[in-house]
Tab-separated table of C-alpha atoms in Angstrom:
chain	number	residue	atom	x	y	z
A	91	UNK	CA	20.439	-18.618	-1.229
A	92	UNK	CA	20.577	-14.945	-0.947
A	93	UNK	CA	23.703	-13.529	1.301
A	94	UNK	CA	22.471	-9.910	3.123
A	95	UNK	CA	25.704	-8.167	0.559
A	96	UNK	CA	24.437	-10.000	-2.264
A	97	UNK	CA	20.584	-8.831	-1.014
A	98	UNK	CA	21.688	-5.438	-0.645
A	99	UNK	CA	23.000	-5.266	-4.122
A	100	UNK	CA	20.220	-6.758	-5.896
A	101	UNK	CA	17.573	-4.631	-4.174
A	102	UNK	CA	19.934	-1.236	-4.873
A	103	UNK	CA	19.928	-2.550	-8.814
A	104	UNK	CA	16.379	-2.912	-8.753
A	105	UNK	CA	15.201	-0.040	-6.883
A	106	UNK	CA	17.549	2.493	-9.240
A	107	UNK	CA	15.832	0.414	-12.324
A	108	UNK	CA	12.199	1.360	-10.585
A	109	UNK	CA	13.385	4.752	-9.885
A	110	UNK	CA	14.380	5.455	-13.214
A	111	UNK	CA	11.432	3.833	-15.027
A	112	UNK	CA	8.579	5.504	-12.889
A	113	UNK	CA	9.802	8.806	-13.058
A	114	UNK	CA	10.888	9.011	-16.947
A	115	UNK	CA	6.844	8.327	-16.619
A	116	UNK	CA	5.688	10.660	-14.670
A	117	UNK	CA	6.648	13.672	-15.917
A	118	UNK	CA	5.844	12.379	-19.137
A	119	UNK	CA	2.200	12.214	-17.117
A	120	UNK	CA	2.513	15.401	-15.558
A	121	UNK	CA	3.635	17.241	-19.124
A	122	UNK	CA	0.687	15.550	-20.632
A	123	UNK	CA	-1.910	17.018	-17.799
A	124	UNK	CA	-0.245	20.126	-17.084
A	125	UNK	CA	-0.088	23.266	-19.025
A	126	UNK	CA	2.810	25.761	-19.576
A	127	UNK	CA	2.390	27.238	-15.792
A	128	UNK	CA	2.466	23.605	-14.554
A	129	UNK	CA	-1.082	23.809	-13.867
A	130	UNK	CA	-3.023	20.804	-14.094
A	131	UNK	CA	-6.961	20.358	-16.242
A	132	UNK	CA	-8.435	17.959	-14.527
A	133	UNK	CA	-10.383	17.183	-17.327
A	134	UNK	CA	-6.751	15.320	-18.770
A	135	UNK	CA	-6.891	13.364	-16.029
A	136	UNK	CA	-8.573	9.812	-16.784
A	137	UNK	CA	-10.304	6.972	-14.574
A	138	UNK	CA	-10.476	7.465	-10.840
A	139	UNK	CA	-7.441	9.928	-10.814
A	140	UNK	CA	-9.466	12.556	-11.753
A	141	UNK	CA	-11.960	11.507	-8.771
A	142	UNK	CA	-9.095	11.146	-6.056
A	143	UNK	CA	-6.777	14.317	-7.312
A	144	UNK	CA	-10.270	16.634	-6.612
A	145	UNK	CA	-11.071	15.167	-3.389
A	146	UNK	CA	-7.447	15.482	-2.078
A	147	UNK	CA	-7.654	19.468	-3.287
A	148	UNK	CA	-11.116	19.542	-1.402
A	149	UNK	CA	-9.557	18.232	1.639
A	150	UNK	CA	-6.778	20.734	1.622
A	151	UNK	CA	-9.264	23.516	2.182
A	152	UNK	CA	-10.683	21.655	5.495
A	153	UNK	CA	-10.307	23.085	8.787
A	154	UNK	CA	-10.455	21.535	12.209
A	155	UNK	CA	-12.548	18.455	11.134
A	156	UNK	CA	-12.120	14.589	12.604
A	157	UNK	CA	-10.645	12.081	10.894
A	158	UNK	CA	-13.535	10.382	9.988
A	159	UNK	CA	-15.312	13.802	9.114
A	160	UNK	CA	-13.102	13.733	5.850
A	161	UNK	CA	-15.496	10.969	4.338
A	162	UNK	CA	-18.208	13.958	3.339
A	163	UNK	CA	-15.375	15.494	0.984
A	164	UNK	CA	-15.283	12.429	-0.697
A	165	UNK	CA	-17.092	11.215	-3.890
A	166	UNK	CA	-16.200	7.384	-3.457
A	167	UNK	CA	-16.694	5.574	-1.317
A	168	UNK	CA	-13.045	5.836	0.303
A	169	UNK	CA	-11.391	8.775	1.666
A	170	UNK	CA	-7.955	7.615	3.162
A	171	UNK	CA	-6.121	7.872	0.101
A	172	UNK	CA	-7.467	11.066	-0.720
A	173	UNK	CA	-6.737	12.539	2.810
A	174	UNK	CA	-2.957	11.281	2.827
A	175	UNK	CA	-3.012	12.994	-0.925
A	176	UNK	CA	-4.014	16.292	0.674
A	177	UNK	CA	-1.378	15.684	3.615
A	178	UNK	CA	1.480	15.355	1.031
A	179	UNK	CA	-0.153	18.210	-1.286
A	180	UNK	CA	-0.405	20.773	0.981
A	181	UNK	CA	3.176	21.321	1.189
A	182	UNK	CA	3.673	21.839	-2.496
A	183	UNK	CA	3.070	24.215	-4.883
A	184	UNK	CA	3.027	21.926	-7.954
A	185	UNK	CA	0.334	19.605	-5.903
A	186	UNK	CA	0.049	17.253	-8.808
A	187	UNK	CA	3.536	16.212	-9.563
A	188	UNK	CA	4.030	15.703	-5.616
A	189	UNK	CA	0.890	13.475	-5.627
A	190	UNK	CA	3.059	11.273	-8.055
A	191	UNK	CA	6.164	11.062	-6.543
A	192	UNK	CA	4.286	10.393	-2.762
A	193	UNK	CA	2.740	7.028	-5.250
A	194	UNK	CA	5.885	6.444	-6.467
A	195	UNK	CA	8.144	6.477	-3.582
A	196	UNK	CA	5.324	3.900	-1.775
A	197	UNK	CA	5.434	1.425	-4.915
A	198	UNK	CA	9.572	2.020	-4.140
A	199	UNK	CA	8.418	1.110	-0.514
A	200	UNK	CA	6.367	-2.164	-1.771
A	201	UNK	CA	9.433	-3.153	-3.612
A	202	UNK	CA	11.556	-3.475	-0.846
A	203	UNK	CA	9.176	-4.834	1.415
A	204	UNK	CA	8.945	-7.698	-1.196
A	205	UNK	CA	12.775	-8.114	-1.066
A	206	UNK	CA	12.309	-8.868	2.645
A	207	UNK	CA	9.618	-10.817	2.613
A	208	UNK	CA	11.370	-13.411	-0.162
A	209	UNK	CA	14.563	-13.266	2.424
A	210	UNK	CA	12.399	-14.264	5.156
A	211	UNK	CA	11.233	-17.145	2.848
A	212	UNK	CA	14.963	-17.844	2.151
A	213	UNK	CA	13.980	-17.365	-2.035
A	214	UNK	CA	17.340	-18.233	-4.176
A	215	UNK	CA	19.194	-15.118	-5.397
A	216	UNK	CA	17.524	-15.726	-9.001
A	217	UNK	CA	14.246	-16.152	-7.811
A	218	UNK	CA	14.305	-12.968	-5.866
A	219	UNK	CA	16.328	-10.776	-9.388
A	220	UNK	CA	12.847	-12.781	-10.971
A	221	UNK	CA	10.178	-11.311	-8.632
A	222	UNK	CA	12.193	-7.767	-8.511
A	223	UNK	CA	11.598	-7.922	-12.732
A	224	UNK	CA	8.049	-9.148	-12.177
A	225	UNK	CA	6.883	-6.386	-9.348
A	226	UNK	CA	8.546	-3.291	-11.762
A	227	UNK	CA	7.276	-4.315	-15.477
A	228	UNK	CA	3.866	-6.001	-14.682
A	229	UNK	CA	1.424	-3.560	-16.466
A	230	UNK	CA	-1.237	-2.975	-13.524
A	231	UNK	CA	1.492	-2.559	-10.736
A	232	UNK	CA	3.804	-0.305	-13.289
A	233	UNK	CA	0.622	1.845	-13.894
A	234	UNK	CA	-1.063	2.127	-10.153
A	235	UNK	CA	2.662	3.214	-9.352
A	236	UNK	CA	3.079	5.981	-11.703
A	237	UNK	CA	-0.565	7.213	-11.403
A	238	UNK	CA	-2.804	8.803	-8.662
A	239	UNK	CA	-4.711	4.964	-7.525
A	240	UNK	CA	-4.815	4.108	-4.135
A	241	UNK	CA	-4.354	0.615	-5.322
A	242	UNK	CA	-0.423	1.201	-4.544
A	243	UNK	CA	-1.578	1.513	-0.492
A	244	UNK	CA	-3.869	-1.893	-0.965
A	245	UNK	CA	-0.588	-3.221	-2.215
A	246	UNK	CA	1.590	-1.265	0.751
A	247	UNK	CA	-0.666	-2.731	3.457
A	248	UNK	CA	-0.900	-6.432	2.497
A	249	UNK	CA	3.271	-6.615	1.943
A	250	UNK	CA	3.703	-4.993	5.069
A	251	UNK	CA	0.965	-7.186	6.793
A	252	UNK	CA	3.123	-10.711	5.095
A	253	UNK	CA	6.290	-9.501	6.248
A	254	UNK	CA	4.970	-8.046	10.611
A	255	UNK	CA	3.280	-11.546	10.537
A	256	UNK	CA	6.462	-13.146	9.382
A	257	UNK	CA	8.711	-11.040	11.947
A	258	UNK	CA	6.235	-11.699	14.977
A	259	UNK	CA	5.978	-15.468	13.829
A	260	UNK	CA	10.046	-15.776	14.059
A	261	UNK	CA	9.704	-13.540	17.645
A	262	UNK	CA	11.442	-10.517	16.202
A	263	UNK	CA	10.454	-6.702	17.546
A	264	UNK	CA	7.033	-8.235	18.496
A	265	UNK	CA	5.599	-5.033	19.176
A	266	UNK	CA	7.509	-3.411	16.595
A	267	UNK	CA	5.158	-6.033	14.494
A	268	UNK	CA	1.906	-5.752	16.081
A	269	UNK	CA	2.253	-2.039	15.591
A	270	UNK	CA	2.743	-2.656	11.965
A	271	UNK	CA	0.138	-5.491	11.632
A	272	UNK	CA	-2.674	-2.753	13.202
A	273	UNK	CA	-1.437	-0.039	10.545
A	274	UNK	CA	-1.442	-2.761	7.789
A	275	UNK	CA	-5.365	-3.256	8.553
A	276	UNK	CA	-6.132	0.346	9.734
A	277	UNK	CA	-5.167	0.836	5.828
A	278	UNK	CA	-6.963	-1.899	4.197
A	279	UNK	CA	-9.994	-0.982	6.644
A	280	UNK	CA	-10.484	2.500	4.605
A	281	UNK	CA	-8.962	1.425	1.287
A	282	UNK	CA	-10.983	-1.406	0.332
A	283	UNK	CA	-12.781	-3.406	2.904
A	284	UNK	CA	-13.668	-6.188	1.505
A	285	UNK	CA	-9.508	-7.241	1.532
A	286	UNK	CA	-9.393	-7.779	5.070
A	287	UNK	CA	-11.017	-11.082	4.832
A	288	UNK	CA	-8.004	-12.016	2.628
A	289	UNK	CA	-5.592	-10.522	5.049
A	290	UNK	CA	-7.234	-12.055	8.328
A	291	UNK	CA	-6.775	-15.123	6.326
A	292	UNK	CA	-3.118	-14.502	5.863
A	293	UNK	CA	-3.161	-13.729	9.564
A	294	UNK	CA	-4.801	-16.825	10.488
A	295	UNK	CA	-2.015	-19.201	7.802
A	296	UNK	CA	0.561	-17.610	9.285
A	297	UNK	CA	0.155	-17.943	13.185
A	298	UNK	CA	-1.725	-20.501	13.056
A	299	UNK	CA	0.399	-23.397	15.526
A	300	UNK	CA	0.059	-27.007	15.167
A	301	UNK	CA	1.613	-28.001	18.151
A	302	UNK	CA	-0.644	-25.297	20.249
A	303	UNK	CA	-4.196	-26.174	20.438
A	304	UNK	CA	-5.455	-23.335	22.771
A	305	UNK	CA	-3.522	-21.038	20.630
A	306	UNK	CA	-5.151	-22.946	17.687
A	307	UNK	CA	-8.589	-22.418	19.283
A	308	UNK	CA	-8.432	-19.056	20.100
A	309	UNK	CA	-7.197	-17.602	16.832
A	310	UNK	CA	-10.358	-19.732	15.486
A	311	UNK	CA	-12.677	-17.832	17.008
A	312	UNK	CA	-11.159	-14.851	16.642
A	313	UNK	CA	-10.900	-15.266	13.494
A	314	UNK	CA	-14.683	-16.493	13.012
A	315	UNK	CA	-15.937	-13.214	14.902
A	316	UNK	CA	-14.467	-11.012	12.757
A	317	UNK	CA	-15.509	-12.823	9.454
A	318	UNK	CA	-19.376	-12.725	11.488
A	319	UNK	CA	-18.998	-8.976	11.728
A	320	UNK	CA	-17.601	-8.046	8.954
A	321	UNK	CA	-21.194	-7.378	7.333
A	322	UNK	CA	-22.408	-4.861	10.278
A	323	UNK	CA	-19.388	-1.909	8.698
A	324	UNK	CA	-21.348	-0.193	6.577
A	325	UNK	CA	-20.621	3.362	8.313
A	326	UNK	CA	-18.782	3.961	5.011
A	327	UNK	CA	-21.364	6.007	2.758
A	328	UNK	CA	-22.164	3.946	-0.407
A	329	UNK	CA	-21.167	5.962	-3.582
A	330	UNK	CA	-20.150	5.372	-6.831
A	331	UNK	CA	-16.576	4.127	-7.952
């Protein structure tokens, strides 16, 4: 099994290799949609990118408006991503290229958070050096994390859901973990929606008690509730993408 040096030392290998790899891309990205005075054409930009880089300039420009308020500067049918975009943005200059690195440095985040999970599941040394290869070079996480797609959040919030269930299931920093477990859905809730029947799920696996039925009982119909309501969300606008 893993010791916490020999942990430490395999994530710090890993997380220079991710480093390395993701931002040899990105500027290789921002060169190609950038011009000479580091502006970007959004016209180089290509798939929902385009859509979400837009939006997050939008949002810059918005004054004194709620939270939810955000969803009208928004042409899909998420905003979140777009709004923590225009968060991050706003203190650059070169608003593109600091779009990239905020994606980057959360797919960084999602890689250690799967280091911790797989010690919490007390994975073998070379089945954690396996998962560490898997997370950096397979091709849909290696592009969401070098590109503007909010899929790297959708990935953020269910690791970090996995591992506060895991913490509050072994009684560590319980509301250290609840706080975490509400942030992981609060970010599913206005990513993509539909997830959080796969993360109530997980929820439901992982606390689930055999030797307490009350416990057992209640979680059950918590559990069923939510499912039952799941349908009556639809404050979201419906749009395209």
């Amino acid at each position: 099994f893993c010791t916490p040096r020999t942990y430490i030392e395999t994530l710090s290998f890993f997380l220079i290799i991710a480093q390395c790899c993701y931002t040899f891309f990105i500027l290789i990205m921002f060169n190609f949609a950038s011009d000479a005075n580091y502006e970007v054409d959004i016209l180089k930009l290509v798939g929902d990118s385009q859509s979400y880089f837009s939006d997050a300039l939008r949002m810059i420009e918005v004054k004194n408006e709620s939270f939810l308020n955000y969803s009208e500067y928004s042409t899909v049918n998420y905003f979140f991503f777009q709004y923590t975009l225009s968060i991050i943005m706003s203190f650059f200059n070169v608003k593109y290229l600091a779009g990239l690195l905020f994606v980057m440095l959360v797919g960084l985040l999602n890689l250690i958070l799967l280091f911790r999970i797989a010690i919490h599941l007390n994975f073998r040394e070379k089945t954690i050096k396996y998962v560490g290869y898997f997370y950096i070079l397979f091709p849909h996480i290696f592009a969401s994390n070098v590109g503007l797609y909010k899929d790297v959040l959708i990935v953020f919030s269910f690791l970090l859901l996995i591992y506060s269930l895991l913490n509050f299931k072994k009684h560590r920093n319980l509301i250290q973990s609840l706080l975490l477990i509400s942030l992981s859905l609060f970010i599913c809730f206005f990513t993509r929606l539909p997830f959080i029947v796969l993360f109530l799920i997980a929820i439901y696996y992982l606390i689930y008690n055999k030797k307490t039925k009350f416990l057992n009982l209640f979680v059950s119909l918590v559990f069923l509730v939510l499912i039952s309501n799941l349908g009556s969300l639809n404050f979201l606008k419906t749009k395209s993408g």
